[in-house]
Coordinates of C-alpha atoms and ligand atoms in Angstrom, one line a residue:
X1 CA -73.2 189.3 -99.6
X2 CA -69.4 189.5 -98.7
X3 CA -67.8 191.3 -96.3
X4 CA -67.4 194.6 -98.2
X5 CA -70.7 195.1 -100.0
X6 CA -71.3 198.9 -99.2
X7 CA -68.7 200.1 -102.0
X8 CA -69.5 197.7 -104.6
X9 CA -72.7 197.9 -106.9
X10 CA -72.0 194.5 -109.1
X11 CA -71.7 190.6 -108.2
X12 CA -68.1 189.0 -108.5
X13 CA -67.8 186.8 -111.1
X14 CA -68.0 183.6 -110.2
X15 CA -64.9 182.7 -111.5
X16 CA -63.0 185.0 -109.9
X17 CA -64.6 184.4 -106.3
X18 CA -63.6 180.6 -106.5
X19 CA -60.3 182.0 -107.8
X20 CA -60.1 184.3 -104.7
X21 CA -61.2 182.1 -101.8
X22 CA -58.9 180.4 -99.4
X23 CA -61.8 178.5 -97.0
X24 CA -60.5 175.0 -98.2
X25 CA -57.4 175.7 -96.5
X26 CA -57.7 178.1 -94.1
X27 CA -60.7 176.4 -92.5
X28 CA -58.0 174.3 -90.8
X29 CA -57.7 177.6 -88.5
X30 CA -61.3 177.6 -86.9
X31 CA -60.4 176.8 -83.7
X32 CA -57.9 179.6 -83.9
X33 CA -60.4 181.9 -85.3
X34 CA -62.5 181.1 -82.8
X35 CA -60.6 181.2 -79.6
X36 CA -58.9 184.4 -81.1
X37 CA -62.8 186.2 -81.4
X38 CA -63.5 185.1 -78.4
X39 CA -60.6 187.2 -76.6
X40 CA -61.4 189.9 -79.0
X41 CA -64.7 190.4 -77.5
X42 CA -63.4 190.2 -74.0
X43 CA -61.0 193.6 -75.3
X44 CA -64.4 195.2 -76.9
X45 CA -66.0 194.8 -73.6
X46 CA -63.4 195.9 -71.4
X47 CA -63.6 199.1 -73.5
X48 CA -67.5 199.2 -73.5
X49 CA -67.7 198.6 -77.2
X50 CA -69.7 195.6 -75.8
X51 CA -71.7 195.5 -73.2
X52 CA -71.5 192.5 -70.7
X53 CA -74.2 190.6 -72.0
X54 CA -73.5 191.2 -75.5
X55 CA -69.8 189.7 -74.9
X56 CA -71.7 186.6 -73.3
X57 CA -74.0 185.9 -76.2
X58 CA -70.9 186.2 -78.7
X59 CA -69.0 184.2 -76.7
X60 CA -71.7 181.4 -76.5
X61 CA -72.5 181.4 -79.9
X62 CA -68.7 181.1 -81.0
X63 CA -68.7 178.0 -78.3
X64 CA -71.4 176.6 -80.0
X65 CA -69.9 176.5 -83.4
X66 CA -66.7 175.5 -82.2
X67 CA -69.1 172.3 -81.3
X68 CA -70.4 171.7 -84.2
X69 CA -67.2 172.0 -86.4
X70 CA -65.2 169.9 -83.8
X71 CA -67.8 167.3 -84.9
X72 CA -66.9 167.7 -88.1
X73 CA -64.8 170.5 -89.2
X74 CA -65.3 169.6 -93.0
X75 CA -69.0 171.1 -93.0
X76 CA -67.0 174.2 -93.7
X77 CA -66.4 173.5 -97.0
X78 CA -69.6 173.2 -98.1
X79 CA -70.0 177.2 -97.9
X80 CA -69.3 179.7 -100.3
X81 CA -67.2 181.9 -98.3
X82 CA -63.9 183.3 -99.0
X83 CA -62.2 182.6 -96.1
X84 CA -62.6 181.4 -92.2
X85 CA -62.8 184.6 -91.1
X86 CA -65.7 185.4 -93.4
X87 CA -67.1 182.3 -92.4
X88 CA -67.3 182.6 -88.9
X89 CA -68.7 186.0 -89.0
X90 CA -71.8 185.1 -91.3
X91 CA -72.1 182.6 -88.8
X92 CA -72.3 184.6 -85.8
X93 CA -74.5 187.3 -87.6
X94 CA -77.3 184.6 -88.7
X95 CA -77.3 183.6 -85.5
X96 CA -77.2 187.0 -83.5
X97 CA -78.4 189.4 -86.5
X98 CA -76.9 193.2 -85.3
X99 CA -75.1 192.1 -82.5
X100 CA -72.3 189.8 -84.7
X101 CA -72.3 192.7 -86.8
X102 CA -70.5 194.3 -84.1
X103 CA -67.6 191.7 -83.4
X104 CA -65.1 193.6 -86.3
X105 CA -64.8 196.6 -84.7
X106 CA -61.3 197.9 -84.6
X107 CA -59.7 194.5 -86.0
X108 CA -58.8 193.7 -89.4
X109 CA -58.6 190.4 -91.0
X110 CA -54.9 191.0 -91.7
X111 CA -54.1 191.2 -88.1
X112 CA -56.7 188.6 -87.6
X113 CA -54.8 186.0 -90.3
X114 CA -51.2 186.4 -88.9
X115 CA -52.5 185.6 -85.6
X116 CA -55.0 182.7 -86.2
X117 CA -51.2 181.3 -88.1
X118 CA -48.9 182.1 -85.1
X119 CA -51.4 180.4 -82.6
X120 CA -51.6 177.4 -85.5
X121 CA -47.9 176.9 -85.4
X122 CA -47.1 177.5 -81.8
X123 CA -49.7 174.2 -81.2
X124 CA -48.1 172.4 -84.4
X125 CA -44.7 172.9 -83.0
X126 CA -45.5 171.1 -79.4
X127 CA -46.5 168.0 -81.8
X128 CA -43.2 168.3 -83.5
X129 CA -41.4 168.8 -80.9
X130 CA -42.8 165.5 -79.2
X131 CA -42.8 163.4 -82.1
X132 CA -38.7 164.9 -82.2
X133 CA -38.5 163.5 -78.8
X134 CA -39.7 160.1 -79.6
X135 CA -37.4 159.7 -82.3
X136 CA -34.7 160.5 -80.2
X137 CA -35.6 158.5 -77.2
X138 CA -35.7 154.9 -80.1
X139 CA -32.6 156.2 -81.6
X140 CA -30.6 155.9 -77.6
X141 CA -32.6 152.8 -76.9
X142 CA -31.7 151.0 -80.4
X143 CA -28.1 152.2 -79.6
X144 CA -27.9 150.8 -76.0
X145 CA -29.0 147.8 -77.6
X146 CA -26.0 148.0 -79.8
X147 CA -23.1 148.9 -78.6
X148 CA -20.7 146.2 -79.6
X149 CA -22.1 146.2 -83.3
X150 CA -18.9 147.1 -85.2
X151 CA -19.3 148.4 -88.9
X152 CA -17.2 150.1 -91.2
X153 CA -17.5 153.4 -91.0
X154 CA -17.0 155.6 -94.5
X155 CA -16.3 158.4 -96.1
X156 CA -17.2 158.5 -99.8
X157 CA -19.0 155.7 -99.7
X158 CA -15.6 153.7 -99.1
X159 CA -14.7 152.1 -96.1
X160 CA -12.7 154.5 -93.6
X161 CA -12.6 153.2 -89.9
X162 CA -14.2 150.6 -87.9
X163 CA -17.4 152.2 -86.1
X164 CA -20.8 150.8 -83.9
X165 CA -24.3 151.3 -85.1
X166 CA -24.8 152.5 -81.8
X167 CA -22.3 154.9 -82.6
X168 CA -24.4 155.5 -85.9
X169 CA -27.3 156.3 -84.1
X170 CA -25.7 158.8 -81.9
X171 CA -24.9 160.7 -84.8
X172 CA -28.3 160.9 -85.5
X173 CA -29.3 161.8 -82.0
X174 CA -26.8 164.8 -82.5
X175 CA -28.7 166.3 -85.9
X176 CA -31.7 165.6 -84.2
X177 CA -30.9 167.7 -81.2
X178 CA -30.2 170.6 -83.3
X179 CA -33.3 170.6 -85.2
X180 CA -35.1 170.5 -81.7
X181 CA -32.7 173.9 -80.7
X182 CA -34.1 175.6 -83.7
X183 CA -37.4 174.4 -83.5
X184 CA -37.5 175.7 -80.0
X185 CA -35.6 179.0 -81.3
X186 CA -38.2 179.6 -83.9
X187 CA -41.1 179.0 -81.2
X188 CA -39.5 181.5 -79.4
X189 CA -39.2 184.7 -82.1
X190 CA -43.2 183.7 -83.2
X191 CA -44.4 183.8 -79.9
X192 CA -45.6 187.2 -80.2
X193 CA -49.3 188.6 -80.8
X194 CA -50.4 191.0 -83.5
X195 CA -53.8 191.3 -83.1
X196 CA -54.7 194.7 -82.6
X197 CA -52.4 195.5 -84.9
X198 CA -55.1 196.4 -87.1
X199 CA -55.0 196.9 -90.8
X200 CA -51.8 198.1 -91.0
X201 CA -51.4 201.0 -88.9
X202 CA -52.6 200.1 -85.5
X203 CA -56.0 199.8 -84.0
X204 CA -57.8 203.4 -83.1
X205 CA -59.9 202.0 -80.3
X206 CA -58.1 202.1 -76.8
X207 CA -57.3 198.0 -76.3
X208 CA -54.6 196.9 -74.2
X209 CA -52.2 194.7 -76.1
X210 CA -50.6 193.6 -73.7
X211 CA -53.1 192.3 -72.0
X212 CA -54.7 190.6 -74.9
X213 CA -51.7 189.4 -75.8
X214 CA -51.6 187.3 -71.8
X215 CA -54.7 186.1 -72.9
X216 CA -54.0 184.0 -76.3
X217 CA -51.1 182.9 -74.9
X218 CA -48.1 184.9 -76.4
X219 CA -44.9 186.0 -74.5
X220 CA -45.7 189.5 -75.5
X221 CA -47.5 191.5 -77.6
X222 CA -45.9 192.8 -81.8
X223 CA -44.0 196.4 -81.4
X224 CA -44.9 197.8 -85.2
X225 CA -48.4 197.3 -86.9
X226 CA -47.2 197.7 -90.5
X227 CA -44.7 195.3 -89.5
X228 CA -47.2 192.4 -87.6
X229 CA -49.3 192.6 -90.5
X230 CA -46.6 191.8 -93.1
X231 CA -44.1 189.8 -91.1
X232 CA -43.9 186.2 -92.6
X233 CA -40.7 185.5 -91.3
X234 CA -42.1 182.6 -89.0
X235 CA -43.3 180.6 -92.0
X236 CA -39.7 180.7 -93.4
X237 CA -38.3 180.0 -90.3
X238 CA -40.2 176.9 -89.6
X239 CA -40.5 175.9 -93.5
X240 CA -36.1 176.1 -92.9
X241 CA -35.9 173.9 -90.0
X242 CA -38.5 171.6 -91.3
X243 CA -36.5 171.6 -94.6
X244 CA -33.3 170.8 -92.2
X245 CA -34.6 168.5 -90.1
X246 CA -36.1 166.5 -93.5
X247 CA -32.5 166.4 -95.0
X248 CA -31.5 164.4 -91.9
X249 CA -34.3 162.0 -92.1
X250 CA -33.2 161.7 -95.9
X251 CA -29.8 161.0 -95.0
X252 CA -30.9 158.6 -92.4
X253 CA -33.1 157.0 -94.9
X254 CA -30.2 156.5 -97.6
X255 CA -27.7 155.1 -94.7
X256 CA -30.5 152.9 -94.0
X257 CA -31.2 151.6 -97.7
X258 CA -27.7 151.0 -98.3
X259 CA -27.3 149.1 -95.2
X260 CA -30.2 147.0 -96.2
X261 CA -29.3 146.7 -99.9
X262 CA -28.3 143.1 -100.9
X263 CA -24.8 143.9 -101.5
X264 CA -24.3 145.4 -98.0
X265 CA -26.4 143.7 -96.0
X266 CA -26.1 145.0 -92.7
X267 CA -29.6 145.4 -91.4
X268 CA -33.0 144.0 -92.1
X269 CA -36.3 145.2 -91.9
X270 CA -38.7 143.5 -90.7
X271 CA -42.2 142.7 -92.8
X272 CA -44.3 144.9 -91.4
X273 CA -42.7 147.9 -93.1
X274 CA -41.5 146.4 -96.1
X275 CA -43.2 145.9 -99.7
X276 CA -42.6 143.1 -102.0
X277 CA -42.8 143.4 -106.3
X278 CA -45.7 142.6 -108.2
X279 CA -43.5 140.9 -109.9
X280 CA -40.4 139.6 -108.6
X281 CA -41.4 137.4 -105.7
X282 CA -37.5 137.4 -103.7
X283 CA -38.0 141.2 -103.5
X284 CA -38.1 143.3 -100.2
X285 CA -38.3 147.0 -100.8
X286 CA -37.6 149.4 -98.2
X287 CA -40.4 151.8 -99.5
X288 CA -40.9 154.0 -96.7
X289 CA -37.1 155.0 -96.9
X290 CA -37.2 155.8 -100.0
X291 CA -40.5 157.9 -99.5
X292 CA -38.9 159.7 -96.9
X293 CA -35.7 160.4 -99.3
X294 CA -38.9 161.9 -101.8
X295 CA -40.9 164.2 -99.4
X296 CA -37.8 165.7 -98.1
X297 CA -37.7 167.9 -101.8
X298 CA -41.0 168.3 -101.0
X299 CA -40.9 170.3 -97.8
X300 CA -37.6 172.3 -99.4
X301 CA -39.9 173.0 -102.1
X302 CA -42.7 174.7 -100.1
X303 CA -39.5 176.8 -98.4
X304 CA -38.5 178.2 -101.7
X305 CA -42.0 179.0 -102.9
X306 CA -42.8 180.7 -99.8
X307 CA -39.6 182.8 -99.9
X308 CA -40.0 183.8 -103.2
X309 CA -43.8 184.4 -102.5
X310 CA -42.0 187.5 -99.5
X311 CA -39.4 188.1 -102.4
X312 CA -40.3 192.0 -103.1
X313 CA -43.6 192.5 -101.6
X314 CA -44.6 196.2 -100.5
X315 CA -45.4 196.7 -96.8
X316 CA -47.9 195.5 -95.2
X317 CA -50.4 192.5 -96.4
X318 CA -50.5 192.0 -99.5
X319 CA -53.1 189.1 -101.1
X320 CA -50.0 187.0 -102.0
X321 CA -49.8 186.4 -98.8
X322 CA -52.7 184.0 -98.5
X323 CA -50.9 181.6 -100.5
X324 CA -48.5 180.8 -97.6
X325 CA -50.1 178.4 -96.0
X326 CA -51.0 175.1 -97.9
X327 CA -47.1 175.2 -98.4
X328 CA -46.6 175.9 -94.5
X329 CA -49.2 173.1 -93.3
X330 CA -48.5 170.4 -96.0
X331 CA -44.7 170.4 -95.0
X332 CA -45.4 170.4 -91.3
X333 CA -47.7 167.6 -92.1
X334 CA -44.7 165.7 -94.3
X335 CA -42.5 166.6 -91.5
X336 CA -44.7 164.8 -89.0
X337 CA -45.8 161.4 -90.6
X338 CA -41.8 160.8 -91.8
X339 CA -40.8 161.4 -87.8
X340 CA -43.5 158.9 -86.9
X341 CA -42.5 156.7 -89.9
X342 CA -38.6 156.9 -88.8
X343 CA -39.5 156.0 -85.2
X344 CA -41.4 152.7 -86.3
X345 CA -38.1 151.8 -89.0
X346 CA -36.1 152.6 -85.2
X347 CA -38.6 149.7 -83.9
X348 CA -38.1 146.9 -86.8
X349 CA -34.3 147.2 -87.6
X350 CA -32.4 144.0 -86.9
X351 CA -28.4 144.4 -87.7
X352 CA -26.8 141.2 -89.7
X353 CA -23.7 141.4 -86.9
X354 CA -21.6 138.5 -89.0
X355 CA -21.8 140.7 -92.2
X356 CA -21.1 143.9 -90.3
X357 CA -18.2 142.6 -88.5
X358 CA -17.0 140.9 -91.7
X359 CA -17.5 144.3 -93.5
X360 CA -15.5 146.2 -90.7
X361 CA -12.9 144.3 -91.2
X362 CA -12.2 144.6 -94.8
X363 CA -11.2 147.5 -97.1
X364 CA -8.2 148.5 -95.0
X365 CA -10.0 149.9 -92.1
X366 CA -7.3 149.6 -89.6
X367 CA -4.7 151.3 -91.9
X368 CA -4.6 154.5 -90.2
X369 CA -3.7 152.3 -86.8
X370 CA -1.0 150.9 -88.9
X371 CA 0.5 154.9 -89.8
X372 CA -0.6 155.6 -86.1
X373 CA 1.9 152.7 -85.1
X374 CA 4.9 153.6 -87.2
X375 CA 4.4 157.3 -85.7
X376 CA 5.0 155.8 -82.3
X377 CA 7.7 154.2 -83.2
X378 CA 9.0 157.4 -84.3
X379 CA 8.6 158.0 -88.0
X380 CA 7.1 161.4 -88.7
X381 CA 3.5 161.0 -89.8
X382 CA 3.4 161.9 -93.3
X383 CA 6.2 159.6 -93.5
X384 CA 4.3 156.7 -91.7
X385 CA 1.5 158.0 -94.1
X386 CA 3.6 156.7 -97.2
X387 CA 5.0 153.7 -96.0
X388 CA 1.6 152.7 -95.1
X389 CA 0.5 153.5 -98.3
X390 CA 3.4 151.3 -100.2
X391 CA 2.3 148.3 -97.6
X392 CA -1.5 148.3 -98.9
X393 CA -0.4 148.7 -102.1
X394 CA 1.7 145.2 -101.5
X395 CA -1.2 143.9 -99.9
X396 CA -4.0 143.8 -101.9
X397 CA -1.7 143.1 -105.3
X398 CA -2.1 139.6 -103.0
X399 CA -5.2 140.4 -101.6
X400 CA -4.2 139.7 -98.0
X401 CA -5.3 141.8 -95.4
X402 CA -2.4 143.8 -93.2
X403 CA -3.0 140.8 -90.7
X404 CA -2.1 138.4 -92.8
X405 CA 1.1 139.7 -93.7
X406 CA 4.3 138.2 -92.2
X407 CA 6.5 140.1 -89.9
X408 CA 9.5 139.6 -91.8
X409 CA 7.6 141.2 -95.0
X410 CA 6.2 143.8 -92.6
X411 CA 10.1 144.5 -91.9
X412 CA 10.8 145.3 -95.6
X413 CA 9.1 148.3 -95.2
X414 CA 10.1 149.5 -91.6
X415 CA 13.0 147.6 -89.6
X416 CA 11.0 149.4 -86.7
X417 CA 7.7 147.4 -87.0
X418 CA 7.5 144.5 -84.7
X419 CA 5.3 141.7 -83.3
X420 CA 3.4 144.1 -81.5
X421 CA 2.3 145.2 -84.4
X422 CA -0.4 142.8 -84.7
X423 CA -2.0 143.6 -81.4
X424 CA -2.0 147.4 -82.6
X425 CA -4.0 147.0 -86.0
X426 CA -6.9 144.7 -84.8
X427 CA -10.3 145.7 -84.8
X428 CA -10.8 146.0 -80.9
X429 CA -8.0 148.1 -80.6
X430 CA -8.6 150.2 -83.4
X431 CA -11.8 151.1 -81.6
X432 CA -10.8 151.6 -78.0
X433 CA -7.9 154.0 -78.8
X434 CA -10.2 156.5 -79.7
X435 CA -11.0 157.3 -76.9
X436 CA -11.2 160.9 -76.5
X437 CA -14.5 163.2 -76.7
X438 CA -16.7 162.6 -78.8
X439 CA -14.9 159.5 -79.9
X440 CA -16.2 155.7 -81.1
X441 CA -14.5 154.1 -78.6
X442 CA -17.2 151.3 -76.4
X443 CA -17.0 153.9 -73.4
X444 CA -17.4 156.7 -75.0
X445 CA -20.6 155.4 -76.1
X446 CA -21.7 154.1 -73.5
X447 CA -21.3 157.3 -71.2
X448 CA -22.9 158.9 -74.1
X449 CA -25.8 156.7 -73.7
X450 CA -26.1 157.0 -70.0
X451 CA -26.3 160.9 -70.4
X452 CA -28.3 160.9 -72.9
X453 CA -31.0 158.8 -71.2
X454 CA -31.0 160.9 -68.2
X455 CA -31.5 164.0 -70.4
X456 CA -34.8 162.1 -72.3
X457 CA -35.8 161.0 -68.6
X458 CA -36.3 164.7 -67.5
Ligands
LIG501 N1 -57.7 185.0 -96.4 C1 -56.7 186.0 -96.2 C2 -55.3 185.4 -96.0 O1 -55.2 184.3 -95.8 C3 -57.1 186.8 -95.0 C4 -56.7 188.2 -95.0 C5 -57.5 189.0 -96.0 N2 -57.2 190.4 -95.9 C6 -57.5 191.2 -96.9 N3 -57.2 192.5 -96.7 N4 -58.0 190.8 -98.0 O2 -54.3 186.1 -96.1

């Protein structure tokens, strides 16, 4: 019999009750549903709805099935009920016949759901949020380790200005930061209870929220019932900065397979996270890169689908909502493995310094020292910006590098440039110049490094 029998004089169809059920994914809440039942009792009792000893035996028997499904939390599935709620109240009525009969008063499953899914991702988001961390902390170490390791940076996928992968990294460590802010942001709006919210309208028995609220763990207890019941906004929230978060970790992934591409060839990874072909034995893929790229639409996916699924819907619960989890826990799930995925790539990345260095150096990177130059020398920018231009242009027609080109052809352009110019367009100096916040230069790094340490050390 379900949960509603009294009103009802036929079967469902069967069809329609397999259609209808949600056990083979909401089970994943038990321990929610269970903890949460628990402290529900403990509000029945205190308003002698239960008596002691009828609180003690619920709360025993819930412990007890808690047991046996930490054992093995799949023996859910093999029931027919609709949901985990459903499910753990047949349970506690085999075993305590009248008595678990009595556990529903004044709750409702749809202040029941919202709750059993705010205490879900309140413990999901600790995992996250450590998992975040130990990305982080490999992205400092691998750039302490790498601090001299020039590259070319770019912009449009051409070579701009001479950079460090350790610089690269902290770029990361920057997007990475954010995503933690808003994780933490996101923590913070959820963290309040709606049980006792009721169906929809508040509960009519005398229970203090507040109180119950203390007890599961929330920073405070929801202000409007019609409101807790039909409030989604958390799964958005967290679907968004999961989606975020992912479209760094596929932009990280695409640096990284160009880097490692054969024309590039700035990194390699190292066997243990690689694939070969079935077919063309020199092959190396970087597979879990490219995976990473791929679940990324995956978790923006779920996002839209659970926006759309709010889109319109009529105060309070409605039975759409049931649908928002598989979304909500596959894309934490996604989110989760390609952290721990990204932190092992941190591990297993050697850089190709020759071939970086090499790369840095080509493509014009120090031109914009060379425009800097003729600026102090006192040519107005955009005009330096020109001349520069007309010297490249001379350049590459005999594919020389502006090191390679003689002073005396250097004057042909500018009777101001001299022999210090040489000294002002290298590499090195290219790099330490910028020196200023937030800048590439070796000591900004490396301060940037030393902070950042003592901030993972806390
Ligand atoms: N399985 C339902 C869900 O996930 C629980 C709430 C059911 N409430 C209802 N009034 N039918 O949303």
């Amino acid at each position: 019999m379900s949960l509603w029998g009294g009103r009802f004089t036929e079967e469902p169809n069967g069809f329609f009750k397999t259609f209808n059920r949600s056990l083979d994914v909401d089970y994943k809440l038990v321990k929610q549903d269970i903890f949460l039942s628990i402290q529900w009792s403990k509000a029945l009792k205190k308003i002698d709805v239960l008596t002691v000893e009828e609180q003690k035996k619920i709360e025993i028997v819930l412990n007890t099935i808690l047991k046996e499904v930490e054992i093995n939390s799949k023996i859910i599935l093999e029931s027919q009920e609709e949901d985990i709620h459903s499910w753990i109240e047949k349970k506690l009525i085999s075993s305590l016949g009248l008595l678990g009969k009595k556990l529903h008063t004044g709750r409702s499953r749809n202040d029941q759901v919202t709750t059993d899914l705010k205490l879900w991702c309140k413990y999901k988001v600790q995992k996250i949020l450590n998992n975040i961390y130990d990305f982080k902390k490999n992205l400092v170490d691998l750039a302490e380790k790498n601090q001299r390791s020039i590259m070319p940076g770019y912009t449009h996928l051409q070579s701009a200005q001479p950079i460090t992968f350790a610089y690269w990294c902290l770029a990361y460590l920057e997007m990475f930061k954010r995503d933690e802010s808003r994780l933490k942001d996101a923590l913070y709006r959820l963290d309040e209870c709606p049980l006792g919210s009721g169906a929809l309208a508040g509960t009519a028995w005398n229970i203090n929220r507040e109180e119950l609220s203390d007890q599961l763990g929330f920073r405070t207890a929801t202000k409007n019932a019609l409101d807790s019941v039909s409030d989604r906004d958390y799964v958005i929230e967290l679907l968004s900065v999961a989606s975020i978060s992912m479209i760094h970790l596929s932009r990280f992934s695409e640096d990284l397979i160009f880097f490692n591409s054969g024309e590039v060839n700035f990194i390699e990874l190292s066997d243990s996270i690689t694939s070969g072909s079935s077919l063309m034995p020199q092959k190396k893929n970087p597979d879990a890169l490219e995976l990473i790229r791929a679940k990324c639409g995956k978790v923006c996916g779920n996002l839209l689908s659970n926006m759309i699924l709010l889109k319109g819907l009529p105060l309070s619960y409605n039975k759409d909502m049931q649908e928002d989890k598989k979304s909500l826990f596959e894309a934490m799930d996604i989110w989760i493995n390609c952290l721990k995925i990204s932190v092992l790539i941190l591990k297993n990345i050697t850089l190709n310094l020759k071939n970086c260095k090499k790369s840095a150096k080509k493509g014009y990177t120090n031109a914009t020292e060379l425009a800097d130059y003729l600026v102090k020398k006192g040519i107005p920018f955009r005009d330096a910006h020109h001349l520069t231009g007309k010297i490249i242009l001379y350049a590459s027609k005999l594919n020389l590098s502006l090191e390679q080109i003689e002073l005396t052809e250097f004057k042909k352009y500018s009777k101001l440039i001299e022999q210090d110019i040489y000294k002002n367009i290298n590499l090195d100096s290219s790099l330490k110049k910028r020196n200023s916040l937030g800048g590439v230069s070796f000591s900004q790094v490396s301060k940037k490094i030393a902070l950042e340490k003592k901030i993972l050390n806390k």
